[in-house]
PDB file of C-alpha atoms in Angstrom:
ATOM      1  CA  MET A1030      19.301  -2.421  -8.828  1.00 71.00           C
ATOM      2  CA  ASP A1031      18.903  -5.583 -10.906  1.00 74.00           C
ATOM      3  CA  LEU A1032      15.876  -4.676 -13.023  1.00 70.00           C
ATOM      4  CA  SER A1033      15.784  -8.135 -14.614  1.00 75.00           C
ATOM      5  CA  ILE A1034      13.751  -9.334 -11.615  1.00 77.00           C
ATOM      6  CA  PHE A1035      10.825  -7.220 -12.848  1.00 73.00           C
ATOM      7  CA  GLN A1036       8.484  -7.643 -15.770  1.00 79.00           C
ATOM      8  CA  SER A1037       7.081  -4.592 -17.502  1.00 71.00           C
ATOM      9  CA  PRO A1038       3.642  -3.405 -16.395  1.00 69.00           C
ATOM     10  CA  LEU A1039       0.841  -3.781 -18.900  1.00 58.00           C
ATOM     11  CA  PHE A1040      -1.061  -0.579 -19.579  1.00 58.00           C
ATOM     12  CA  GLU A1041      -2.094   1.394 -22.629  1.00 57.00           C
ATOM     13  CA  ASN A1042      -1.057   5.025 -22.994  1.00 60.00           C
ATOM     14  CA  ALA A1043      -4.251   6.404 -24.504  1.00 56.00           C
ATOM     15  CA  PHE A1044      -3.417  10.090 -23.977  1.00 60.00           C
ATOM     16  CA  VAL A1045      -0.571  11.934 -25.705  1.00 64.00           C
ATOM     17  CA  ASP A1046      -1.232  15.672 -25.647  1.00 71.00           C
ATOM     18  CA  ASP A1047       1.332  18.274 -24.585  1.00 74.00           C
ATOM     19  CA  ASP A1048      -1.479  20.566 -23.443  1.00 81.00           C
ATOM     20  CA  ASP A1049      -3.090  17.841 -21.353  1.00 86.00           C
ATOM     21  CA  PRO A1050      -0.253  15.768 -19.824  1.00 91.00           C
ATOM     22  CA  ARG A1051      -1.136  12.477 -18.151  1.00 94.00           C
ATOM     23  CA  ILE A1052       0.928  10.584 -15.607  1.00 96.00           C
ATOM     24  CA  SER A1053       1.919   7.936 -18.157  1.00 94.00           C
ATOM     25  CA  THR A1054       3.797  10.576 -20.193  1.00 93.00           C
ATOM     26  CA  LEU A1055       5.483  12.199 -17.197  1.00 95.00           C
ATOM     27  CA  LEU A1056       7.159   9.227 -15.511  1.00 95.00           C
ATOM     28  CA  CYS A1057      10.926   9.079 -15.192  1.00 95.00           C
ATOM     29  CA  GLN A1058      12.498   6.516 -17.535  1.00 92.00           C
ATOM     30  CA  ASP A1059      15.377   5.278 -15.383  1.00 93.00           C
ATOM     31  CA  TYR A1060      15.816   4.100 -11.811  1.00 96.00           C
ATOM     32  CA  GLU A1061      18.944   6.103 -11.010  1.00 96.00           C
ATOM     33  CA  SER A1062      17.289   9.466 -11.686  1.00 96.00           C
ATOM     34  CA  ALA A1063      14.143   8.663  -9.704  1.00 98.00           C
ATOM     35  CA  GLU A1064      13.124   9.725  -6.213  1.00 98.00           C
ATOM     36  CA  ILE A1065       9.930   7.635  -6.145  1.00 98.00           C
ATOM     37  CA  VAL A1066       9.838   3.987  -7.257  1.00 98.00           C
ATOM     38  CA  ILE A1067       6.569   2.188  -8.024  1.00 98.00           C
ATOM     39  CA  LEU A1068       6.564  -1.596  -8.120  1.00 97.00           C
ATOM     40  CA  GLY A1069       3.851  -4.220  -8.363  1.00 98.00           C
ATOM     41  CA  PHE A1070       3.592  -7.363  -6.230  1.00 98.00           C
ATOM     42  CA  PRO A1071       1.173  -9.601  -8.191  1.00 97.00           C
ATOM     43  CA  VAL A1072       0.587 -12.168  -5.451  1.00 96.00           C
ATOM     44  CA  ASP A1073      -2.608 -13.394  -3.775  1.00 95.00           C
ATOM     45  CA  SER A1074      -1.536 -16.828  -2.518  1.00 89.00           C
ATOM     46  CA  GLY A1075      -1.777 -15.459   1.030  1.00 83.00           C
ATOM     47  CA  VAL A1076      -5.392 -14.468   0.393  1.00 88.00           C
ATOM     48  CA  ARG A1077      -6.179 -17.987  -0.762  1.00 86.00           C
ATOM     49  CA  LYS A1078      -4.446 -19.461   2.294  1.00 82.00           C
ATOM     50  CA  ASN A1079      -6.627 -17.223   4.453  1.00 84.00           C
ATOM     51  CA  GLY A1080      -9.850 -18.369   2.761  1.00 82.00           C
ATOM     52  CA  GLY A1081     -10.344 -15.172   0.774  1.00 83.00           C
ATOM     53  CA  ARG A1082     -11.400 -14.598  -2.825  1.00 90.00           C
ATOM     54  CA  ALA A1083      -8.546 -15.025  -5.303  1.00 92.00           C
ATOM     55  CA  GLY A1084      -7.901 -12.301  -7.865  1.00 96.00           C
ATOM     56  CA  ALA A1085      -5.775  -9.627  -6.155  1.00 97.00           C
ATOM     57  CA  ALA A1086      -2.722 -10.802  -8.105  1.00 97.00           C
ATOM     58  CA  LYS A1087      -4.283  -9.097 -11.137  1.00 97.00           C
ATOM     59  CA  ALA A1088      -4.572  -5.733  -9.391  1.00 98.00           C
ATOM     60  CA  PRO A1089      -1.256  -3.952 -10.084  1.00 97.00           C
ATOM     61  CA  ASP A1090      -1.835  -3.510 -13.807  1.00 95.00           C
ATOM     62  CA  HIS A1091      -5.547  -2.730 -13.403  1.00 97.00           C
ATOM     63  CA  ILE A1092      -4.685   0.042 -10.945  1.00 98.00           C
ATOM     64  CA  ARG A1093      -1.942   1.374 -13.222  1.00 97.00           C
ATOM     65  CA  GLN A1094      -4.434   1.498 -16.101  1.00 95.00           C
ATOM     66  CA  GLN A1095      -6.544   3.934 -14.076  1.00 96.00           C
ATOM     67  CA  LEU A1096      -3.663   5.825 -12.426  1.00 97.00           C
ATOM     68  CA  TYR A1097      -1.681   6.631 -15.527  1.00 96.00           C
ATOM     69  CA  LYS A1098      -4.557   8.336 -17.329  1.00 94.00           C
ATOM     70  CA  LEU A1099      -4.843  10.923 -14.520  1.00 97.00           C
ATOM     71  CA  THR A1100      -3.374  14.428 -14.703  1.00 97.00           C
ATOM     72  CA  PRO A1101      -1.236  16.356 -12.218  1.00 98.00           C
ATOM     73  CA  ASP A1102      -3.322  18.500  -9.878  1.00 98.00           C
ATOM     74  CA  PRO A1103      -3.947  21.806 -11.737  1.00 97.00           C
ATOM     75  CA  ARG A1104      -4.003  23.659  -8.397  1.00 98.00           C
ATOM     76  CA  GLU A1105      -0.447  22.498  -7.598  1.00 98.00           C
ATOM     77  CA  PHE A1106       0.595  21.763 -11.157  1.00 97.00           C
ATOM     78  CA  ALA A1107       4.295  22.610 -11.049  1.00 97.00           C
ATOM     79  CA  VAL A1108       5.207  20.703  -7.888  1.00 98.00           C
ATOM     80  CA  HIS A1109       2.967  17.714  -8.612  1.00 98.00           C
ATOM     81  CA  LYS A1110       4.214  17.418 -12.201  1.00 98.00           C
ATOM     82  CA  ASP A1111       7.808  17.694 -10.980  1.00 98.00           C
ATOM     83  CA  LEU A1112       7.344  14.851  -8.485  1.00 98.00           C
ATOM     84  CA  LEU A1113       5.654  12.636 -11.076  1.00 98.00           C
ATOM     85  CA  GLY A1114       8.594  13.325 -13.380  1.00 98.00           C
ATOM     86  CA  GLN A1115      10.852  11.903 -10.678  1.00 98.00           C
ATOM     87  CA  THR A1116       8.755   8.732 -10.362  1.00 98.00           C
ATOM     88  CA  TYR A1117       9.957   5.484 -11.937  1.00 97.00           C
ATOM     89  CA  ASP A1118       7.785   2.417 -12.491  1.00 96.00           C
ATOM     90  CA  ALA A1119      10.015  -0.649 -12.150  1.00 95.00           C
ATOM     91  CA  GLY A1120       7.195  -2.984 -13.201  1.00 95.00           C
ATOM     92  CA  ASN A1121       5.884  -6.080 -11.452  1.00 96.00           C
ATOM     93  CA  LEU A1122       8.167  -8.320  -9.451  1.00 96.00           C
ATOM     94  CA  LYS A1123       8.614 -11.703 -11.129  1.00 95.00           C
ATOM     95  CA  VAL A1124       7.123 -14.138  -8.635  1.00 96.00           C
ATOM     96  CA  SER A1125       6.923 -17.878  -8.025  1.00 95.00           C
ATOM     97  CA  ASP A1126       4.405 -20.123  -6.271  1.00 93.00           C
ATOM     98  CA  ASP A1127       6.318 -19.790  -2.975  1.00 95.00           C
ATOM     99  CA  LEU A1128       4.844 -16.963  -0.879  1.00 96.00           C
ATOM    100  CA  SER A1129       7.735 -16.785   1.580  1.00 95.00           C
ATOM    101  CA  SER A1130      10.371 -16.512  -1.141  1.00 96.00           C
ATOM    102  CA  ASN A1131       8.294 -13.877  -2.935  1.00 97.00           C
ATOM    103  CA  GLN A1132       8.088 -11.832   0.266  1.00 98.00           C
ATOM    104  CA  GLN A1133      11.821 -12.214   0.858  1.00 97.00           C
ATOM    105  CA  GLN A1134      12.534 -11.009  -2.657  1.00 97.00           C
ATOM    106  CA  LEU A1135      10.215  -8.028  -2.222  1.00 98.00           C
ATOM    107  CA  GLY A1136      12.010  -7.230   1.031  1.00 98.00           C
ATOM    108  CA  GLU A1137      15.400  -7.269  -0.672  1.00 97.00           C
ATOM    109  CA  VAL A1138      14.130  -4.877  -3.348  1.00 97.00           C
ATOM    110  CA  ILE A1139      12.511  -2.502  -0.835  1.00 98.00           C
ATOM    111  CA  GLY A1140      15.658  -2.576   1.301  1.00 98.00           C
ATOM    112  CA  GLU A1141      17.756  -1.539  -1.686  1.00 98.00           C
ATOM    113  CA  ILE A1142      15.331   1.247  -2.616  1.00 98.00           C
ATOM    114  CA  LEU A1143      15.405   2.587   0.959  1.00 98.00           C
ATOM    115  CA  GLU A1144      19.196   2.388   1.125  1.00 98.00           C
ATOM    116  CA  ASP A1145      19.381   4.294  -2.168  1.00 98.00           C
ATOM    117  CA  GLY A1146      17.426   7.124  -0.507  1.00 98.00           C
ATOM    118  CA  LYS A1147      14.349   6.619  -2.678  1.00 98.00           C
ATOM    119  CA  PHE A1148      10.678   6.258  -1.734  1.00 99.00           C
ATOM    120  CA  PRO A1149       8.945   2.942  -2.558  1.00 99.00           C
ATOM    121  CA  ILE A1150       5.264   2.685  -3.486  1.00 99.00           C
ATOM    122  CA  VAL A1151       4.116  -0.939  -3.656  1.00 99.00           C
ATOM    123  CA  ILE A1152       0.924  -1.984  -5.445  1.00 99.00           C
ATOM    124  CA  GLY A1153      -0.374  -5.401  -4.320  1.00 97.00           C
ATOM    125  CA  GLY A1154      -1.518  -8.066  -4.291  1.00 94.00           C
ATOM    126  CA  GLY A1155      -3.099  -9.339  -1.113  1.00 96.00           C
ATOM    127  CA  HIS A1156      -2.176  -7.988   2.314  1.00 96.00           C
ATOM    128  CA  GLU A1157       0.664 -10.495   2.464  1.00 96.00           C
ATOM    129  CA  THR A1158       2.339  -7.743   0.416  1.00 98.00           C
ATOM    130  CA  SER A1159       2.885  -5.742   3.595  1.00 98.00           C
ATOM    131  CA  TYR A1160       5.067  -8.372   5.233  1.00 98.00           C
ATOM    132  CA  GLY A1161       7.368  -8.382   2.201  1.00 98.00           C
ATOM    133  CA  HIS A1162       7.293  -4.570   2.258  1.00 99.00           C
ATOM    134  CA  PHE A1163       8.276  -4.630   5.939  1.00 98.00           C
ATOM    135  CA  LEU A1164      11.163  -7.021   5.262  1.00 98.00           C
ATOM    136  CA  GLY A1165      12.725  -4.161   3.327  1.00 98.00           C
ATOM    137  CA  TYR A1166      13.193  -2.335   6.621  1.00 98.00           C
ATOM    138  CA  VAL A1167      14.714  -5.477   8.110  1.00 98.00           C
ATOM    139  CA  ALA A1168      17.105  -5.695   5.154  1.00 98.00           C
ATOM    140  CA  ALA A1169      18.015  -2.012   5.532  1.00 98.00           C
ATOM    141  CA  ARG A1170      18.276  -2.384   9.338  1.00 97.00           C
ATOM    142  CA  LYS A1171      15.787   0.426   9.900  1.00 97.00           C
ATOM    143  CA  ASP A1172      13.240   0.487  12.722  1.00 97.00           C
ATOM    144  CA  VAL A1173       9.701   1.099  11.491  1.00 98.00           C
ATOM    145  CA  PHE A1174       6.225   1.964  12.769  1.00 98.00           C
ATOM    146  CA  VAL A1175       3.422   0.479  10.664  1.00 98.00           C
ATOM    147  CA  VAL A1176       0.152   2.379  10.175  1.00 99.00           C
ATOM    148  CA  ASN A1177      -2.622   0.317   8.602  1.00 99.00           C
ATOM    149  CA  LEU A1178      -5.991   1.509   7.268  1.00 99.00           C
ATOM    150  CA  ASP A1179      -8.022  -1.691   7.260  1.00 98.00           C
ATOM    151  CA  ALA A1180     -11.328  -3.323   8.189  1.00 98.00           C
ATOM    152  CA  HIS A1181      -9.341  -6.156   9.795  1.00 97.00           C
ATOM    153  CA  ALA A1182      -6.483  -6.235  12.297  1.00 97.00           C
ATOM    154  CA  ASP A1183      -4.591  -8.906  10.282  1.00 95.00           C
ATOM    155  CA  VAL A1184      -2.860 -10.330  13.347  1.00 96.00           C
ATOM    156  CA  ARG A1185      -4.026 -13.914  12.899  1.00 95.00           C
ATOM    157  CA  PRO A1186      -1.678 -16.769  13.811  1.00 89.00           C
ATOM    158  CA  LEU A1187       0.258 -18.526  11.063  1.00 90.00           C
ATOM    159  CA  LYS A1188      -1.322 -21.551   9.389  1.00 85.00           C
ATOM    160  CA  ASN A1189       0.865 -24.650   9.548  1.00 81.00           C
ATOM    161  CA  GLY A1190       3.786 -22.349  10.236  1.00 80.00           C
ATOM    162  CA  GLU A1191       3.128 -20.260   7.124  1.00 81.00           C
ATOM    163  CA  GLY A1192       2.096 -16.635   6.759  1.00 85.00           C
ATOM    164  CA  HIS A1193      -0.956 -15.462   4.823  1.00 90.00           C
ATOM    165  CA  SER A1194      -2.949 -12.300   4.142  1.00 89.00           C
ATOM    166  CA  GLY A1195      -4.414 -12.318   7.658  1.00 87.00           C
ATOM    167  CA  SER A1196      -1.091 -12.586   9.509  1.00 90.00           C
ATOM    168  CA  PRO A1197       1.325  -9.865   8.278  1.00 95.00           C
ATOM    169  CA  PHE A1198       1.168  -7.613  11.313  1.00 97.00           C
ATOM    170  CA  ARG A1199       1.563 -10.441  13.809  1.00 96.00           C
ATOM    171  CA  GLN A1200       4.659 -11.455  11.836  1.00 96.00           C
ATOM    172  CA  ILE A1201       5.888  -7.868  11.922  1.00 97.00           C
ATOM    173  CA  LEU A1202       5.248  -7.400  15.642  1.00 97.00           C
ATOM    174  CA  GLU A1203       7.093 -10.615  16.430  1.00 95.00           C
ATOM    175  CA  GLU A1204      10.179  -9.643  14.421  1.00 93.00           C
ATOM    176  CA  ARG A1205      13.090  -9.181  16.823  1.00 91.00           C
ATOM    177  CA  SER A1206      15.881  -7.851  14.596  1.00 94.00           C
ATOM    178  CA  ILE A1207      14.485  -4.288  14.497  1.00 93.00           C
ATOM    179  CA  THR A1208      12.122  -2.211  16.652  1.00 92.00           C
ATOM    180  CA  THR A1209       8.552  -2.075  15.415  1.00 94.00           C
ATOM    181  CA  GLY A1210       5.181  -0.618  16.349  1.00 96.00           C
ATOM    182  CA  TYR A1211       1.678  -0.915  14.923  1.00 98.00           C
ATOM    183  CA  ALA A1212      -1.488   1.145  14.621  1.00 98.00           C
ATOM    184  CA  VAL A1213      -4.618   0.106  12.727  1.00 98.00           C
ATOM    185  CA  HIS A1214      -7.576   2.347  11.878  1.00 99.00           C
ATOM    186  CA  GLY A1215     -10.992   1.588  10.380  1.00 98.00           C
ATOM    187  CA  LEU A1216     -11.665  -1.779  12.025  1.00 98.00           C
ATOM    188  CA  GLN A1217     -15.062  -3.373  11.473  1.00 97.00           C
ATOM    189  CA  PRO A1218     -16.258  -4.690  14.871  1.00 96.00           C
ATOM    190  CA  ALA A1219     -18.040  -7.623  13.219  1.00 96.00           C
ATOM    191  CA  SER A1220     -14.796  -8.667  11.513  1.00 95.00           C
ATOM    192  CA  VAL A1221     -12.305  -8.500  14.388  1.00 96.00           C
ATOM    193  CA  SER A1222     -12.268 -11.186  17.068  1.00 96.00           C
ATOM    194  CA  ARG A1223     -11.811 -10.514  20.769  1.00 98.00           C
ATOM    195  CA  GLN A1224      -8.578 -12.522  20.611  1.00 97.00           C
ATOM    196  CA  HIS A1225      -7.225 -10.129  17.985  1.00 97.00           C
ATOM    197  CA  ILE A1226      -8.000  -7.124  20.183  1.00 98.00           C
ATOM    198  CA  ASP A1227      -6.339  -8.855  23.136  1.00 98.00           C
ATOM    199  CA  TYR A1228      -3.266  -9.433  20.977  1.00 98.00           C
ATOM    200  CA  LEU A1229      -3.172  -5.754  19.986  1.00 98.00           C
ATOM    201  CA  LYS A1230      -3.369  -4.783  23.653  1.00 98.00           C
ATOM    202  CA  ARG A1231      -0.597  -7.210  24.639  1.00 97.00           C
ATOM    203  CA  THR A1232       1.693  -5.811  21.967  1.00 97.00           C
ATOM    204  CA  LYS A1233       0.849  -2.209  22.926  1.00 97.00           C
ATOM    205  CA  SER A1234      -0.531  -1.588  19.449  1.00 97.00           C
ATOM    206  CA  SER A1235      -3.133   1.128  18.938  1.00 97.00           C
ATOM    207  CA  TYR A1236      -6.414   0.616  17.130  1.00 98.00           C
ATOM    208  CA  ALA A1237      -9.567   2.501  16.172  1.00 98.00           C
ATOM    209  CA  PHE A1238     -12.874   1.120  14.964  1.00 98.00           C
ATOM    210  CA  ARG A1239     -14.696   2.322  11.899  1.00 97.00           C
ATOM    211  CA  ASP A1240     -17.354   4.282  13.815  1.00 96.00           C
ATOM    212  CA  VAL A1241     -14.773   6.585  15.439  1.00 97.00           C
ATOM    213  CA  PHE A1242     -12.475   6.929  12.440  1.00 97.00           C
ATOM    214  CA  ALA A1243     -11.160  10.412  11.712  1.00 97.00           C
ATOM    215  CA  VAL A1244      -8.433  11.409   9.293  1.00 98.00           C
ATOM    216  CA  SER A1245      -7.006  13.672  12.008  1.00 98.00           C
ATOM    217  CA  THR A1246      -6.602  10.737  14.415  1.00 97.00           C
ATOM    218  CA  TYR A1247      -5.030   8.636  11.674  1.00 98.00           C
ATOM    219  CA  THR A1248      -2.582  11.429  10.897  1.00 98.00           C
ATOM    220  CA  GLU A1249      -1.779  11.907  14.572  1.00 97.00           C
ATOM    221  CA  SER A1250      -0.736   8.254  14.914  1.00 97.00           C
ATOM    222  CA  ILE A1251       1.807   8.822  12.133  1.00 98.00           C
ATOM    223  CA  ARG A1252       3.047  12.059  13.664  1.00 96.00           C
ATOM    224  CA  LYS A1253       3.502  10.544  17.136  1.00 94.00           C
ATOM    225  CA  ALA A1254       5.520   7.568  15.895  1.00 94.00           C
ATOM    226  CA  LYS A1255       9.015   7.664  17.351  1.00 88.00           C
ATOM    227  CA  MET A1256      10.517   6.052  14.250  1.00 95.00           C
ATOM    228  CA  PRO A1257      10.037   6.113  10.467  1.00 97.00           C
ATOM    229  CA  ALA A1258       6.594   4.950   9.355  1.00 98.00           C
ATOM    230  CA  MET A1259       5.380   2.727   6.541  1.00 98.00           C
ATOM    231  CA  VAL A1260       1.712   3.084   5.660  1.00 99.00           C
ATOM    232  CA  THR A1261      -0.526   0.440   4.146  1.00 99.00           C
ATOM    233  CA  PHE A1262      -3.992   0.898   2.664  1.00 99.00           C
ATOM    234  CA  ASP A1263      -6.270  -2.139   2.468  1.00 98.00           C
ATOM    235  CA  MET A1264      -9.058  -1.297   0.064  1.00 98.00           C
ATOM    236  CA  ASP A1265     -11.529  -3.468   1.973  1.00 98.00           C
ATOM    237  CA  VAL A1266     -11.723  -0.685   4.567  1.00 98.00           C
ATOM    238  CA  VAL A1267     -13.978   1.218   2.135  1.00 99.00           C
ATOM    239  CA  ASP A1268     -17.701   0.543   1.909  1.00 98.00           C
ATOM    240  CA  VAL A1269     -18.635  -2.116  -0.639  1.00 98.00           C
ATOM    241  CA  ALA A1270     -20.690   0.411  -2.617  1.00 97.00           C
ATOM    242  CA  SER A1271     -17.493   2.266  -3.505  1.00 98.00           C
ATOM    243  CA  ALA A1272     -15.116  -0.705  -3.395  1.00 98.00           C
ATOM    244  CA  PRO A1273     -16.905  -3.873  -4.545  1.00 98.00           C
ATOM    245  CA  GLY A1274     -13.761  -5.370  -6.050  1.00 98.00           C
ATOM    246  CA  VAL A1275     -11.857  -6.480  -2.956  1.00 97.00           C
ATOM    247  CA  SER A1276     -10.981  -9.817  -1.412  1.00 91.00           C
ATOM    248  CA  ALA A1277     -13.303  -9.301   1.594  1.00 92.00           C
ATOM    249  CA  PRO A1278     -15.989  -6.627   1.017  1.00 94.00           C
ATOM    250  CA  SER A1279     -17.134  -4.367   3.874  1.00 93.00           C
ATOM    251  CA  THR A1280     -20.723  -3.415   4.531  1.00 93.00           C
ATOM    252  CA  ASN A1281     -20.767  -0.030   6.302  1.00 93.00           C
ATOM    253  CA  GLY A1282     -17.108   0.618   5.500  1.00 97.00           C
ATOM    254  CA  LEU A1283     -15.400   3.981   5.366  1.00 98.00           C
ATOM    255  CA  ARG A1284     -16.328   6.593   2.786  1.00 98.00           C
ATOM    256  CA  SER A1285     -14.130   7.152  -0.244  1.00 98.00           C
ATOM    257  CA  ARG A1286     -13.277  10.614   1.059  1.00 98.00           C
ATOM    258  CA  ASP A1287     -11.895   9.050   4.262  1.00 98.00           C
ATOM    259  CA  LEU A1288      -9.482   6.890   2.286  1.00 99.00           C
ATOM    260  CA  LEU A1289      -8.454   9.752   0.013  1.00 99.00           C
ATOM    261  CA  GLY A1290      -7.982  12.152   2.912  1.00 99.00           C
ATOM    262  CA  ALA A1291      -5.839   9.644   4.790  1.00 99.00           C
ATOM    263  CA  ALA A1292      -3.750   8.974   1.674  1.00 99.00           C
ATOM    264  CA  PHE A1293      -3.105  12.682   1.150  1.00 99.00           C
ATOM    265  CA  GLU A1294      -2.127  13.266   4.779  1.00 99.00           C
ATOM    266  CA  ALA A1295       0.156  10.217   4.799  1.00 99.00           C
ATOM    267  CA  GLY A1296       1.911  11.500   1.690  1.00 99.00           C
ATOM    268  CA  LEU A1297       2.272  14.923   3.273  1.00 98.00           C
ATOM    269  CA  SER A1298       3.835  13.561   6.483  1.00 98.00           C
ATOM    270  CA  PRO A1299       7.657  13.627   6.504  1.00 97.00           C
ATOM    271  CA  ASN A1300       7.588  10.679   8.903  1.00 98.00           C
ATOM    272  CA  VAL A1301       6.274   8.327   6.186  1.00 99.00           C
ATOM    273  CA  HIS A1302       9.067   6.572   4.278  1.00 99.00           C
ATOM    274  CA  SER A1303       7.087   4.105   2.121  1.00 99.00           C
ATOM    275  CA  MET A1304       3.555   2.978   1.295  1.00 99.00           C
ATOM    276  CA  ASP A1305       1.619   0.071  -0.115  1.00 99.00           C
ATOM    277  CA  LEU A1306      -1.938  -0.372  -1.340  1.00 99.00           C
ATOM    278  CA  VAL A1307      -3.465  -3.841  -1.322  1.00 98.00           C
ATOM    279  CA  GLU A1308      -6.483  -6.138  -1.722  1.00 97.00           C
ATOM    280  CA  VAL A1309      -8.013  -4.754  -4.902  1.00 98.00           C
ATOM    281  CA  ASN A1310      -9.611  -7.721  -6.663  1.00 98.00           C
ATOM    282  CA  PRO A1311     -10.420  -6.923 -10.309  1.00 98.00           C
ATOM    283  CA  VAL A1312     -12.243 -10.242 -10.739  1.00 98.00           C
ATOM    284  CA  PHE A1313     -15.108  -8.921  -8.586  1.00 97.00           C
ATOM    285  CA  ASP A1314     -14.919  -5.238  -9.515  1.00 98.00           C
ATOM    286  CA  ILE A1315     -17.777  -3.327 -11.164  1.00 98.00           C
ATOM    287  CA  ASP A1316     -16.843  -0.925 -13.978  1.00 97.00           C
ATOM    288  CA  ASN A1317     -13.305  -0.684 -12.507  1.00 98.00           C
ATOM    289  CA  ARG A1318     -14.816   1.150  -9.542  1.00 98.00           C
ATOM    290  CA  THR A1319     -12.299  -0.157  -7.005  1.00 99.00           C
ATOM    291  CA  SER A1320      -9.278   0.186  -9.275  1.00 99.00           C
ATOM    292  CA  ARG A1321     -10.297   3.791  -9.979  1.00 99.00           C
ATOM    293  CA  LEU A1322     -10.549   4.524  -6.266  1.00 99.00           C
ATOM    294  CA  ALA A1323      -7.201   2.840  -5.597  1.00 99.00           C
ATOM    295  CA  ALA A1324      -5.630   4.953  -8.343  1.00 99.00           C
ATOM    296  CA  ALA A1325      -7.168   8.075  -6.806  1.00 99.00           C
ATOM    297  CA  ALA A1326      -5.671   7.132  -3.426  1.00 99.00           C
ATOM    298  CA  ILE A1327      -2.194   6.777  -4.928  1.00 99.00           C
ATOM    299  CA  TRP A1328      -2.726  10.085  -6.775  1.00 99.00           C
ATOM    300  CA  GLN A1329      -3.655  11.783  -3.489  1.00 99.00           C
ATOM    301  CA  PHE A1330      -0.626  10.246  -1.811  1.00 99.00           C
ATOM    302  CA  THR A1331       1.719  11.570  -4.519  1.00 99.00           C
ATOM    303  CA  LEU A1332       0.108  14.996  -4.250  1.00 99.00           C
ATOM    304  CA  GLY A1333       0.851  14.979  -0.534  1.00 99.00           C
ATOM    305  CA  LEU A1334       4.425  13.891  -1.241  1.00 99.00           C
ATOM    306  CA  SER A1335       4.868  16.772  -3.674  1.00 99.00           C
ATOM    307  CA  LEU A1336       3.744  19.280  -1.036  1.00 98.00           C
ATOM    308  CA  ARG A1337       6.075  18.115   1.730  1.00 96.00           C
ATOM    309  CA  GLU A1338       8.263  20.846   3.161  1.00 81.00           C
ATOM    310  CA  LYS A1339      11.758  20.496   1.756  1.00 68.00           C
TER     311      LYS A1339
END
């Protein structure tokens, strides 16, 4: 992989103690040796096109700052530490002002990671991140089922022929070069139009509203997928009290434990081949509350990955 297309992430390693190892000291130092590859997509132009609050482009490094001070799970120390030691942080993708070209570039990178037999974890960025993530499957010629945890369906039409943070899953469902499917959980009924539900029905996509959300149902949609799955976590699915720093806050959103439980189960599922986490907006965060929760979700996901049956 051409690593010159990345810029190094910005985080401070505040903990160096052999008796108290933190993720920042455990990460693999080269791509070739890694099984897991973390990369940042510092883009929120799609959010701005969709009328949202700008700031998600700053999220990758804010989330890393919280993630890399965490420890491996002491209950599963050996396996979790081993997986973290096989995790490489490529940095943030160098991006331009052109959303489409940024997404294409992300897709090329994800495609290469998948073809190399590695597992990509993408930190956004707005939800336009997921379309670039998906293009990796197109590049690798792999069918994919997308499972989204989100307050919104994100199947809006394009604007002036251009994608945005509200359109990624319409763009995915209308891709014809590979077979796709879509499930979305955690929808807020006051934030999803009837037209969006009609579109989900027409495309035979499955959906569940916030009031009936269950981690078991979320996990079942991954298990029943007849093809590899990519999972995406939009932090605006969580209640604003726990996640104030997002592009579109949710009153009466899911509990933190719902997000963390879903992240763990997705990591545990052998059907999941990649993940992204999006829509953290540090500009509007309070005491890094949302970045901390996002980091905890990625931590839970990696714990699940480490416990997969070999």
